[in-house]
CSV table of C-alpha atoms and ligand atoms in Angstrom, one decimal:
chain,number,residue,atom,x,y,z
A,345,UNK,CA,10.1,-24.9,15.1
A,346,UNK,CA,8.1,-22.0,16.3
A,347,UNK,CA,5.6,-21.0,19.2
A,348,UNK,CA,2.2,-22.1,18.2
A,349,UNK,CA,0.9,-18.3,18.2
A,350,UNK,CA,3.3,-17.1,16.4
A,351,UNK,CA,2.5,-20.0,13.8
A,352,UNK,CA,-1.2,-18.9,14.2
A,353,UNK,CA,-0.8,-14.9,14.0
A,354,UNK,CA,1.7,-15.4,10.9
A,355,UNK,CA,-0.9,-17.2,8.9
A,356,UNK,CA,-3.4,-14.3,9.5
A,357,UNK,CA,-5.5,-15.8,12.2
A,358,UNK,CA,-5.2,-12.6,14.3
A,359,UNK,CA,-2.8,-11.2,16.5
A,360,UNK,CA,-0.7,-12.8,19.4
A,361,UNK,CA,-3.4,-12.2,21.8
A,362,UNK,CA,-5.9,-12.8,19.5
A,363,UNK,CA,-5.2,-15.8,19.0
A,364,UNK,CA,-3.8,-17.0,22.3
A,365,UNK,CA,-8.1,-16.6,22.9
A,366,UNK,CA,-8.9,-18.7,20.0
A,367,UNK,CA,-6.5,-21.4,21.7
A,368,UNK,CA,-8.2,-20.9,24.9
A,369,UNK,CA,-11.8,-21.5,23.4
A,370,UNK,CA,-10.5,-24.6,21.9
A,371,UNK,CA,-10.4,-23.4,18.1
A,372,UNK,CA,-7.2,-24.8,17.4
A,373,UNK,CA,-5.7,-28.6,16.8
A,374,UNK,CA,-2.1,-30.0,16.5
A,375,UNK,CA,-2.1,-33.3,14.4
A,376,UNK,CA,-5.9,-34.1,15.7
A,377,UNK,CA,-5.6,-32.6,19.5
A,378,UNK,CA,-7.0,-29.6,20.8
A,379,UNK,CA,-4.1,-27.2,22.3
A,380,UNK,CA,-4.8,-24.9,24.3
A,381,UNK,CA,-0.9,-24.2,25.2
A,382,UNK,CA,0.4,-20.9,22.9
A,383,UNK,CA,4.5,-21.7,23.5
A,384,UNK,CA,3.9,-25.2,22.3
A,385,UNK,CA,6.3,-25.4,19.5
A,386,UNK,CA,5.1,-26.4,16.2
A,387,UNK,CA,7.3,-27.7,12.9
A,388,UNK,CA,5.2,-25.8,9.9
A,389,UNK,CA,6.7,-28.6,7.8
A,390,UNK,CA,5.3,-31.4,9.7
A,391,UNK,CA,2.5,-30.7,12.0
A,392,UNK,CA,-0.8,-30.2,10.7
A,393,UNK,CA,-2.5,-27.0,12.3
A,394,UNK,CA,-6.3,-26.4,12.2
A,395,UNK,CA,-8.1,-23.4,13.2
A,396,UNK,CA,-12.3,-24.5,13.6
A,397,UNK,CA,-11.8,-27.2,11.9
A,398,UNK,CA,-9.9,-25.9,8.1
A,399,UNK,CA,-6.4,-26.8,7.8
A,400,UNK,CA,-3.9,-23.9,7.8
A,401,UNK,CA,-0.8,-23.3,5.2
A,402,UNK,CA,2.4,-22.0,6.7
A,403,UNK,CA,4.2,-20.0,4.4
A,404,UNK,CA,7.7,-18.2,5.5
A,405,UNK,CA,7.7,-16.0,2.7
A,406,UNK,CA,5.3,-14.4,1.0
A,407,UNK,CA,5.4,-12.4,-2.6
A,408,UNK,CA,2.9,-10.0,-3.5
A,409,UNK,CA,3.1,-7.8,-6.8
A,410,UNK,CA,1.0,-4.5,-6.3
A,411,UNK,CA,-0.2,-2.1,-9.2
A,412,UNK,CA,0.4,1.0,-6.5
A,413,UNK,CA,-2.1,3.8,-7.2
A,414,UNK,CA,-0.9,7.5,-6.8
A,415,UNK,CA,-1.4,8.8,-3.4
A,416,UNK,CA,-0.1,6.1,-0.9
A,417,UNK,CA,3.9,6.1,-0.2
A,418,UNK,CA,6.0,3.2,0.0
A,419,UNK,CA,6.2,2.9,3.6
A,420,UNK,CA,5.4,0.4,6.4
A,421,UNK,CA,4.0,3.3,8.2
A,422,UNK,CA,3.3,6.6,7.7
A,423,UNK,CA,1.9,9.1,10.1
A,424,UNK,CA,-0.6,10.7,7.4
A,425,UNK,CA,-1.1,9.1,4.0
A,426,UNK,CA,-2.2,5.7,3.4
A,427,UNK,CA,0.3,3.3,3.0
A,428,UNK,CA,1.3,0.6,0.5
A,429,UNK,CA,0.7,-2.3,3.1
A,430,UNK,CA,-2.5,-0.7,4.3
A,431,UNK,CA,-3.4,-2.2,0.8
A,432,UNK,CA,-3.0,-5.3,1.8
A,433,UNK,CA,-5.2,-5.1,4.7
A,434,UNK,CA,-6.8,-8.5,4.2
A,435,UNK,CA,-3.7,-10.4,4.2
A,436,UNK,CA,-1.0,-11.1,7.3
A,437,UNK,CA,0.9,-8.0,6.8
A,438,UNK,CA,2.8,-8.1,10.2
A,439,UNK,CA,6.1,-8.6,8.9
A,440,UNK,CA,5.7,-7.1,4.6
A,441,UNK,CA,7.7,-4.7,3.3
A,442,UNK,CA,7.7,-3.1,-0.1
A,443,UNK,CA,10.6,-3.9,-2.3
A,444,UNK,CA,12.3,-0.3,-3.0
A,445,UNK,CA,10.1,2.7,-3.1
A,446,UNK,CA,8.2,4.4,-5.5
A,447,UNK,CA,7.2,8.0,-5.2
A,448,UNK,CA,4.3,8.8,-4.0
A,449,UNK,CA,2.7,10.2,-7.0
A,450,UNK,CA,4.5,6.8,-9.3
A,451,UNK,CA,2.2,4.4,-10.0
A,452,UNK,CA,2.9,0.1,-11.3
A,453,UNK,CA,4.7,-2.3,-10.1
A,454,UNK,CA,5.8,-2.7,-6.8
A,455,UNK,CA,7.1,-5.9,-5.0
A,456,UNK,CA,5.9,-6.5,-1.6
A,457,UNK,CA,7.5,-9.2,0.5
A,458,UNK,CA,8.6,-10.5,3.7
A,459,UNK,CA,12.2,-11.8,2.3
A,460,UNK,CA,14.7,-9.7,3.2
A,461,UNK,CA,17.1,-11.8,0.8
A,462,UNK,CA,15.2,-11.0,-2.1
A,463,UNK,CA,14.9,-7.5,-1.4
A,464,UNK,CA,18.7,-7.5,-1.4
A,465,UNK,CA,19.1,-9.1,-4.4
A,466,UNK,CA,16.7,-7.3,-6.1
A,467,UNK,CA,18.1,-3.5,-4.9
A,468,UNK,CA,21.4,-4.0,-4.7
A,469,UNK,CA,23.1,-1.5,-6.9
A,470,UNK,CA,26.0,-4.1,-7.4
A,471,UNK,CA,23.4,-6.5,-8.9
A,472,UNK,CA,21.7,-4.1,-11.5
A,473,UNK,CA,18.2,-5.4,-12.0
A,474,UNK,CA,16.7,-3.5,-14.7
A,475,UNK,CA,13.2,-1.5,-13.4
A,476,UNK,CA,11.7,0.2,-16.4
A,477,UNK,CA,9.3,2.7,-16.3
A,478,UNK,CA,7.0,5.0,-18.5
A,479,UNK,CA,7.3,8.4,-18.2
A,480,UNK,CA,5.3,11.3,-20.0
A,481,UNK,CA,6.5,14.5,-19.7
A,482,UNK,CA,5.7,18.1,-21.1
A,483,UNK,CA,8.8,18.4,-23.3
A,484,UNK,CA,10.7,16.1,-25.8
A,485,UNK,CA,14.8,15.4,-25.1
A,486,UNK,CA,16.7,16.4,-28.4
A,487,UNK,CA,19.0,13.2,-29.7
A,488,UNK,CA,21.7,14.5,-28.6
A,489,UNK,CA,20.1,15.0,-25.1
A,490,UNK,CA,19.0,11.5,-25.5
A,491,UNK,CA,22.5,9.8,-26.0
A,492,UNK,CA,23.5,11.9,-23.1
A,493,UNK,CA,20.6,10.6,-21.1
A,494,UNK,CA,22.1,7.1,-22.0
A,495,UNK,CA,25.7,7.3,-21.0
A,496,UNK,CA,24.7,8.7,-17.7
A,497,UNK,CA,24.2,12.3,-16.0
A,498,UNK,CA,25.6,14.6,-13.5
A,499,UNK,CA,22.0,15.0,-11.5
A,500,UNK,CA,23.9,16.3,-8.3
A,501,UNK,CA,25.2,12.9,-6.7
A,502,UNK,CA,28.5,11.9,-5.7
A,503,UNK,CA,28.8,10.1,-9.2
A,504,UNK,CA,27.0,10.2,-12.1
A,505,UNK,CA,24.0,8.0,-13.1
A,506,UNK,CA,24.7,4.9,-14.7
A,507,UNK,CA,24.5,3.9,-18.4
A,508,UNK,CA,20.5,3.3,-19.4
A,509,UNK,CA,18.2,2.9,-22.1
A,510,UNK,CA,15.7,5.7,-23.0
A,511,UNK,CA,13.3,5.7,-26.1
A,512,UNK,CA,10.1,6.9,-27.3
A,513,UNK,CA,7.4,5.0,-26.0
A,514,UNK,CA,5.2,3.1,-28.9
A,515,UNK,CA,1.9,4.0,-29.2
A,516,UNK,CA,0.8,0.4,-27.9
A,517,UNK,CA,3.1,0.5,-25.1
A,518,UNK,CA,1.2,3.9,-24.5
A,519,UNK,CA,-2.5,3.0,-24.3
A,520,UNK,CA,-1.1,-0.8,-22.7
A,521,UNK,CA,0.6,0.9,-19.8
A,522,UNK,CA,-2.8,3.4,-19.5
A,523,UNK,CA,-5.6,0.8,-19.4
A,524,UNK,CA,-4.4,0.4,-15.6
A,525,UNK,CA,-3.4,3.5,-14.6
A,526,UNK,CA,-5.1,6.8,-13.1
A,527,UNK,CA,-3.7,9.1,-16.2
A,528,UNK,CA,-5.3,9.7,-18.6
A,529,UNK,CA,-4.5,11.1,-22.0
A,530,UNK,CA,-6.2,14.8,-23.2
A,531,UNK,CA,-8.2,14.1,-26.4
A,532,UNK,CA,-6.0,15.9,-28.9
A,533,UNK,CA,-3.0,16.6,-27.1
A,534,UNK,CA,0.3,15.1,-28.5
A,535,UNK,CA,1.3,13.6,-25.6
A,536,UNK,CA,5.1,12.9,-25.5
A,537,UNK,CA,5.9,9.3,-23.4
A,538,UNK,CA,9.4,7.4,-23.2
A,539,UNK,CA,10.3,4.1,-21.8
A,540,UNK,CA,13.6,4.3,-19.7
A,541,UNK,CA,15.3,1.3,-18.2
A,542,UNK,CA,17.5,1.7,-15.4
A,543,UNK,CA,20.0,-0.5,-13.7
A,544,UNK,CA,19.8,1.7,-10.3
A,545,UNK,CA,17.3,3.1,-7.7
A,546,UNK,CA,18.3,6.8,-7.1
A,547,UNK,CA,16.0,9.3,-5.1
A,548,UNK,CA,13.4,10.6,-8.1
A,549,UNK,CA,16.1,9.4,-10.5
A,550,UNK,CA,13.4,9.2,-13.1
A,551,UNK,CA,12.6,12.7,-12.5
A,552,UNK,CA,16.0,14.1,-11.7
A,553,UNK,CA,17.1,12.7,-15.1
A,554,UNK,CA,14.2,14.5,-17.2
A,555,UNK,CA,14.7,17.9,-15.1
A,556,UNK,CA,18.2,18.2,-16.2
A,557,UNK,CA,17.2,18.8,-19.5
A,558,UNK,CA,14.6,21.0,-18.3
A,559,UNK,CA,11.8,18.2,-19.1
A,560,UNK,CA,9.1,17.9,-16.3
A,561,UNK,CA,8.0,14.1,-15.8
A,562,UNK,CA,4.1,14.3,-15.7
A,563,UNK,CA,3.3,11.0,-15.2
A,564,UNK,CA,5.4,8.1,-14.2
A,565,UNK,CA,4.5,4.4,-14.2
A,566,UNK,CA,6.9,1.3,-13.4
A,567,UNK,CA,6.1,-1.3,-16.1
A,568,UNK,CA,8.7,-4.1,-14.7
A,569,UNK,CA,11.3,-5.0,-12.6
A,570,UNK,CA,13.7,-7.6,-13.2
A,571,UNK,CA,11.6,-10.4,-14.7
A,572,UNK,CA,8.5,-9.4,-13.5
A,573,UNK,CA,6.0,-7.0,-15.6
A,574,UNK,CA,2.9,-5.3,-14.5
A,575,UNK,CA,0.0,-7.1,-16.1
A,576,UNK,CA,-2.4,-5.3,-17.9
A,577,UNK,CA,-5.0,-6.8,-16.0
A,578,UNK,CA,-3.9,-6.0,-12.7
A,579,UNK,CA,-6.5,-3.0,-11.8
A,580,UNK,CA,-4.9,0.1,-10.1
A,581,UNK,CA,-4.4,-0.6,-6.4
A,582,UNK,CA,-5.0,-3.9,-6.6
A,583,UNK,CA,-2.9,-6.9,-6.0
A,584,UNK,CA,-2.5,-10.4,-6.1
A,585,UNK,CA,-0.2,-13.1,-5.0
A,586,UNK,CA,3.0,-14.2,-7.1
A,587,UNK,CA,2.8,-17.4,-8.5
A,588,UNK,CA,5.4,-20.2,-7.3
A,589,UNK,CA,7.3,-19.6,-11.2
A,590,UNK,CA,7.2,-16.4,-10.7
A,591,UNK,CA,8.7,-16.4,-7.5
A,592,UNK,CA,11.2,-18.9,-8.8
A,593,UNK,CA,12.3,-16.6,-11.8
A,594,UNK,CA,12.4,-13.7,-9.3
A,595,UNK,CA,15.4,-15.8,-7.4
A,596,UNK,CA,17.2,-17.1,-10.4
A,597,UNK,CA,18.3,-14.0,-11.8
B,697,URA,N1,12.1,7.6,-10.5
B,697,URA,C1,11.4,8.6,-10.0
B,697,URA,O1,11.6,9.7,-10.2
B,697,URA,N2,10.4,8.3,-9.2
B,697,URA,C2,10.0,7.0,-8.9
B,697,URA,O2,9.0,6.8,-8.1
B,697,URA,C3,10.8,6.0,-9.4
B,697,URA,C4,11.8,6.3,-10.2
């Protein structure tokens, strides 16, 4: 059970006081009766809840998959650069979160949610949920580099990073993870991409990892995480709502 205007702000009606004037106009009804009251306490399961006359859907949780464009940080807030939920804008953002941060310069997938749960499960490092990413970069690892890469690196942290998979990226998997993206390849140039998969979140891991061969990431894109990829159809810093499978598979894991 929950106050009626919290009900009413969480499904995006407005905010507290907003809609505690909505109440008082008589906008809202409570299984057919005007209520003008904003503690009365409401069962989202049970009561039906209009607002001018459309019936409203309570959701707890909500799951939004973001293809985040370069430029905006992975913040609730942010003092001076637009944020990730400032995306969102249009939906009831009170309470989201992204899932993990990208840099601000990364672009793809990013999870946005208001289950803390989830999040957990998703970023735990004990739970090792694959995030793979594409990364071009201005100079090709050697294959003995590359096994290196693989069985983990000292990159200046109490221990070194875990085992992961690195390879050269296909040429399909580089114009698919470039339809959405703001990068763009030079005509000519030979550019050099890999796919890395890694089991754990560090600070610029992706990054860190290149640099300590003395290989500059130029452009980094996250393609999936866990069971959920970055559509190509997904423009750049749009995003939509997960479906109720995806969602599902999400939790599984
Ligand atoms: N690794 C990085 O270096 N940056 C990111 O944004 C994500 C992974």
């Amino acid at each position: 059970m929950l106050r009626l205007d919290k009900y009413l702000a969480d499904v995006g009606i407005g905010t507290r006081s907003e809609v505690k004037k909505y109440l008082k106009y008589g906008l809202v009804s409570v299984n057919g009766s005007i209520v003008k009251d904003s503690s009365l306490k409401v069962d989202p399961k049970k009561d039906k809840v209009t607002y001018k006359g459309e019936d409203l859907l309570y959701q707890e949780y909500r799951y939004y998959i973001l293809n985040k464009p370069a430029g905006c940080v992975s913040a609730t807030k942010d003092g001076l650069s637009q944020t990730v939920i400032e995306i969102l804008k249009n939906e009831p953002t009170r309470d989201l979160f992204p899932v993990g941060r990208l840099d601000k310069d990364t672009e793809g997938l990013l999870l946005i949610t208001n289950d803390g749960k989830l999040a957990h499960n998703l970023l735990s490092p004990k739970k090792h949920v694959d995030k793979s990413y594409i990364a071009f970069v201005d100079k090709a690892l050697e294959e003995k580099q590359l096994l290196e890469f693989k069985q983990g690196l000292d990159i200046g942290d109490e221990t070194p990073t875990l085992p992961c998979e690195i390879k050269l990226a296909t040429e399909n998997e580089i114009i698919s993870s470039l339809n959405n993206a703001s990068f763009k390849i030079c005509e000519g140039k030979n550019e050099i991409a890999y796919i890395v998969v890694l089991k754990e979140g560090r600070y610029h891991q992706v990054k860190r990892m290149f640099e300590h061969f003395g290989s500059t990431v130029i452009y980094l894109k996250r393609l999936t995480m866990g069971n959920l990829s970055l559509s190509p159809t997904l423009p750049i810093g749009q995003y939509r709502a997960l479906t109720d499978e995806e969602i599902q598979i999400l939790k599984e894991r």
